[in-house]
Coordinates of C-alpha atoms in Angstrom, one line a residue:
X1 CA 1.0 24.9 45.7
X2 CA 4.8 25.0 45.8
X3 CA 5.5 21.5 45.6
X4 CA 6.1 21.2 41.7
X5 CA 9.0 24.2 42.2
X6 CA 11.7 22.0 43.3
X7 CA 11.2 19.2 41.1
X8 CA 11.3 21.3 38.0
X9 CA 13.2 24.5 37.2
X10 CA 16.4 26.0 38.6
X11 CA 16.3 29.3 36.8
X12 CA 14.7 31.9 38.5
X13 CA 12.7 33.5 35.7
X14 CA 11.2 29.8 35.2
X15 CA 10.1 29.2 38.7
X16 CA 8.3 32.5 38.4
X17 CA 6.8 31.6 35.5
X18 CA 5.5 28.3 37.4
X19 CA 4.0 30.4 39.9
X20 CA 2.7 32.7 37.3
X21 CA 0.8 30.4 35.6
X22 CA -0.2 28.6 38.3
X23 CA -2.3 31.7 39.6
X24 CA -3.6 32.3 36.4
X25 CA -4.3 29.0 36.1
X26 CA -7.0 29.1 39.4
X27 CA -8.4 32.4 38.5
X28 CA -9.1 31.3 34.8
X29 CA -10.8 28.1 36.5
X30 CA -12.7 30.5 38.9
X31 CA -13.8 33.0 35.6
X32 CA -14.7 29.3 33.7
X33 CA -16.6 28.2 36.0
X34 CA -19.1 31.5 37.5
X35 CA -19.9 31.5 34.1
X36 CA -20.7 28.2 33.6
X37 CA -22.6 28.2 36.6
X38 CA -24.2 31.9 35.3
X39 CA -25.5 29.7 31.8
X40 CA -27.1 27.0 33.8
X41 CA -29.2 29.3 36.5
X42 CA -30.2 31.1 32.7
X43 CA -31.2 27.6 31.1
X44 CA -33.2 26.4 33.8
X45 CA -35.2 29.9 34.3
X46 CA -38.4 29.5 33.8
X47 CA -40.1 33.3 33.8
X48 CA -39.1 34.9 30.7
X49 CA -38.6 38.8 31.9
X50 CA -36.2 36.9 34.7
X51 CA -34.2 35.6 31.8
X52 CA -34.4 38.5 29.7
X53 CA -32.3 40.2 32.1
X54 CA -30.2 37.8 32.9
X55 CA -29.3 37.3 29.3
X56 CA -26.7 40.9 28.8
X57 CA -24.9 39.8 31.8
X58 CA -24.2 36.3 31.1
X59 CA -23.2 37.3 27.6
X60 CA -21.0 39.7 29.1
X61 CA -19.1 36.9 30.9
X62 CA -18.9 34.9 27.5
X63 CA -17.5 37.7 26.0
X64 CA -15.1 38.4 28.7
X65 CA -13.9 34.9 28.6
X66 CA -13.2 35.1 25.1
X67 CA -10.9 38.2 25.2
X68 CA -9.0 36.9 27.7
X69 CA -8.6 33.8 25.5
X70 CA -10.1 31.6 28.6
X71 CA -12.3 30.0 25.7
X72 CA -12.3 30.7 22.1
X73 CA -14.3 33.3 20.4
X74 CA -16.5 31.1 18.2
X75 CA -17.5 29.1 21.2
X76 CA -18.4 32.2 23.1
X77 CA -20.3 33.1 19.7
X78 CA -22.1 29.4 20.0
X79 CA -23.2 29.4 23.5
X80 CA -24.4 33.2 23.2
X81 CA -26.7 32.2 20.2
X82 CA -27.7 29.4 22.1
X83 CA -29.1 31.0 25.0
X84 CA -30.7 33.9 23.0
X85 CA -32.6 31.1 21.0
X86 CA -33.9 29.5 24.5
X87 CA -34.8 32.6 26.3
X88 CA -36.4 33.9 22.8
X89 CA -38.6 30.5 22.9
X90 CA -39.5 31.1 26.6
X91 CA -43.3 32.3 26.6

């Protein structure tokens, strides 16, 4: 992890800022990709009470992500409307 420091910045508020953003970086990733992983076990449920409930919580990732600017709001508006509309058509 701390082999970009000494090939870039010498100021200290920089190399913090590398570290910073490096951390944020991974736990971003980590957020992207639960809920990534959250909208595929939705898509591929077949049983529509099952998806029904699993609907509010994945939303509540979405909505999560998009306060915390990890993707942006109309996205997070897209995919919500998306999944509604599948688990709506489920019979």
């Amino acid at each position: 992890m701390h082999s970009h420091l000494n090939d870039m910045a010498n100021h200290k508020s920089a190399l913090k800022r590398i570290r910073q953003n490096e951390a944020r970086k991974l736990r971003n990733r980590y957020y992207h990709k639960t809920a990534r992983t959250a909208m595929k076990v939705l898509r591929n449920e077949e049983d529509k009470t099952a998806a029904a409930e699993q609907l509010p919580k994945v939303i509540s990732l979405l909505d999560k992500l998009a306060k915390k600017n990890i993707i942006h709001k109309n996205k997070a508006a897209n995919l919500k409307s998306k999944l509604t509309k599948h688990v709506n058509k489920l019979a």
